[in-house]
């Protein structure tokens, strides 16, 4: 079985930046697409960004396009989410997930999930 562990969350002021990491262990996820999702209190879990297994395909939600950047280092079995120009509405628990069928906005297409990391952006 594989495991994903997110890190890098925290409290930051609006306009600031954070870099989230998603480290895989127990198996290699180099052939999996990785997605970042977030869930704010009382809201559905939503797609934020995704990257194909080779790293060439990158996809972003409209709400984060131009501010967030996803990347991966398959040698380190790690995916990153660089978040710049953070806004209070970015406050949520951020999750990474791995799926064998490519990047999807649907949570059901991902087989492995991390436990989440809290990101709080103060105004």
XYZ file of C-alpha atoms in Angstrom:
123
model
C 0.000 0.000 0.000
C 1.050 3.551 -0.585
C 0.851 6.580 1.603
C 0.804 10.293 0.864
C 1.841 12.862 3.455
C 1.290 16.591 3.031
C 3.371 19.239 4.760
C 4.086 22.938 4.526
C 0.785 24.378 5.651
C 0.513 27.160 8.185
C -0.693 30.654 8.938
C 0.235 33.421 6.534
C -0.920 36.969 5.869
C -2.793 37.858 2.722
C -0.354 38.384 -0.117
C 2.084 35.891 1.331
C 3.285 32.547 0.025
C 3.535 28.943 1.098
C 4.888 25.807 -0.534
C 3.088 22.574 0.150
C 4.764 19.213 -0.304
C 3.175 15.836 -0.923
C 5.592 13.024 -0.162
C 4.807 9.470 -1.204
C 6.005 6.382 0.585
C 5.352 2.671 0.468
C 5.217 2.594 -3.301
C 6.176 4.719 -6.246
C 3.609 7.115 -7.648
C 5.658 8.087 -10.668
C 3.014 6.614 -12.996
C 0.144 8.352 -11.202
C -1.374 11.734 -11.757
C -1.358 13.856 -8.607
C -4.059 16.289 -7.680
C -4.259 18.926 -4.981
C -7.673 19.547 -3.483
C -8.889 21.763 -0.685
C -11.828 21.821 1.646
C -13.003 24.809 3.631
C -15.395 24.430 6.586
C -18.926 23.738 5.387
C -17.868 23.406 1.755
C -17.291 20.587 -0.685
C -13.784 19.387 -1.400
C -12.652 21.142 -4.571
C -9.950 20.638 -7.145
C -7.071 23.100 -6.971
C -4.353 21.800 -9.276
C -3.211 18.607 -10.939
C -0.165 17.253 -12.711
C 0.230 14.284 -15.037
C 2.600 11.465 -14.252
C 5.311 12.851 -16.532
C 4.866 16.386 -15.293
C 4.113 17.951 -18.649
C 0.409 18.378 -18.123
C -0.548 20.887 -15.442
C -4.065 21.980 -14.671
C -5.435 24.641 -12.358
C -8.741 25.799 -11.015
C -9.649 29.243 -12.318
C -9.537 30.603 -8.782
C -5.810 29.860 -8.420
C -4.572 30.216 -11.979
C -1.603 32.568 -12.149
C -0.997 32.355 -8.394
C -0.331 28.661 -7.749
C 2.155 26.372 -9.462
C 2.315 22.598 -9.269
C 5.455 20.576 -9.913
C 6.788 17.125 -9.224
C 10.100 15.400 -8.629
C 9.604 11.718 -9.350
C 13.110 10.900 -8.158
C 12.047 12.164 -4.727
C 8.504 10.828 -5.034
C 7.290 14.310 -4.122
C 4.848 16.801 -5.584
C 4.855 20.484 -4.692
C 2.269 23.233 -4.731
C 3.753 26.716 -4.674
C 1.093 29.157 -3.534
C 1.720 32.865 -4.062
C -0.411 35.959 -3.528
C -2.527 34.090 -1.038
C -5.996 35.364 -0.234
C -8.227 34.752 2.791
C -10.509 32.673 0.554
C -7.628 30.218 0.049
C -8.019 29.172 3.683
C -8.763 25.447 3.788
C -7.347 22.032 4.493
C -5.277 21.037 1.479
C -5.065 17.415 0.385
C -2.990 15.658 -2.227
C -4.241 12.583 -4.008
C -2.905 10.068 -6.520
C -4.860 8.564 -9.363
C -3.904 6.144 -12.139
C -6.291 7.536 -14.724
C -4.896 11.010 -15.255
C -5.751 14.374 -13.789
C -9.406 14.726 -12.926
C -11.531 17.241 -11.062
C -13.470 14.371 -9.513
C -12.341 13.076 -6.132
C -13.600 9.612 -7.090
C -10.833 9.282 -9.678
C -8.112 9.255 -7.015
C -7.188 6.077 -5.167
C -4.803 7.428 -2.517
C -5.224 10.461 -0.280
C -3.105 12.234 2.279
C -4.348 13.370 5.670
C -4.349 17.056 4.742
C -2.500 20.161 5.868
C -4.163 23.334 7.133
C -3.581 26.601 5.312
C -4.896 29.747 6.971
C -4.624 33.134 5.312
C -5.340 36.146 7.495
C -6.582 39.449 6.111
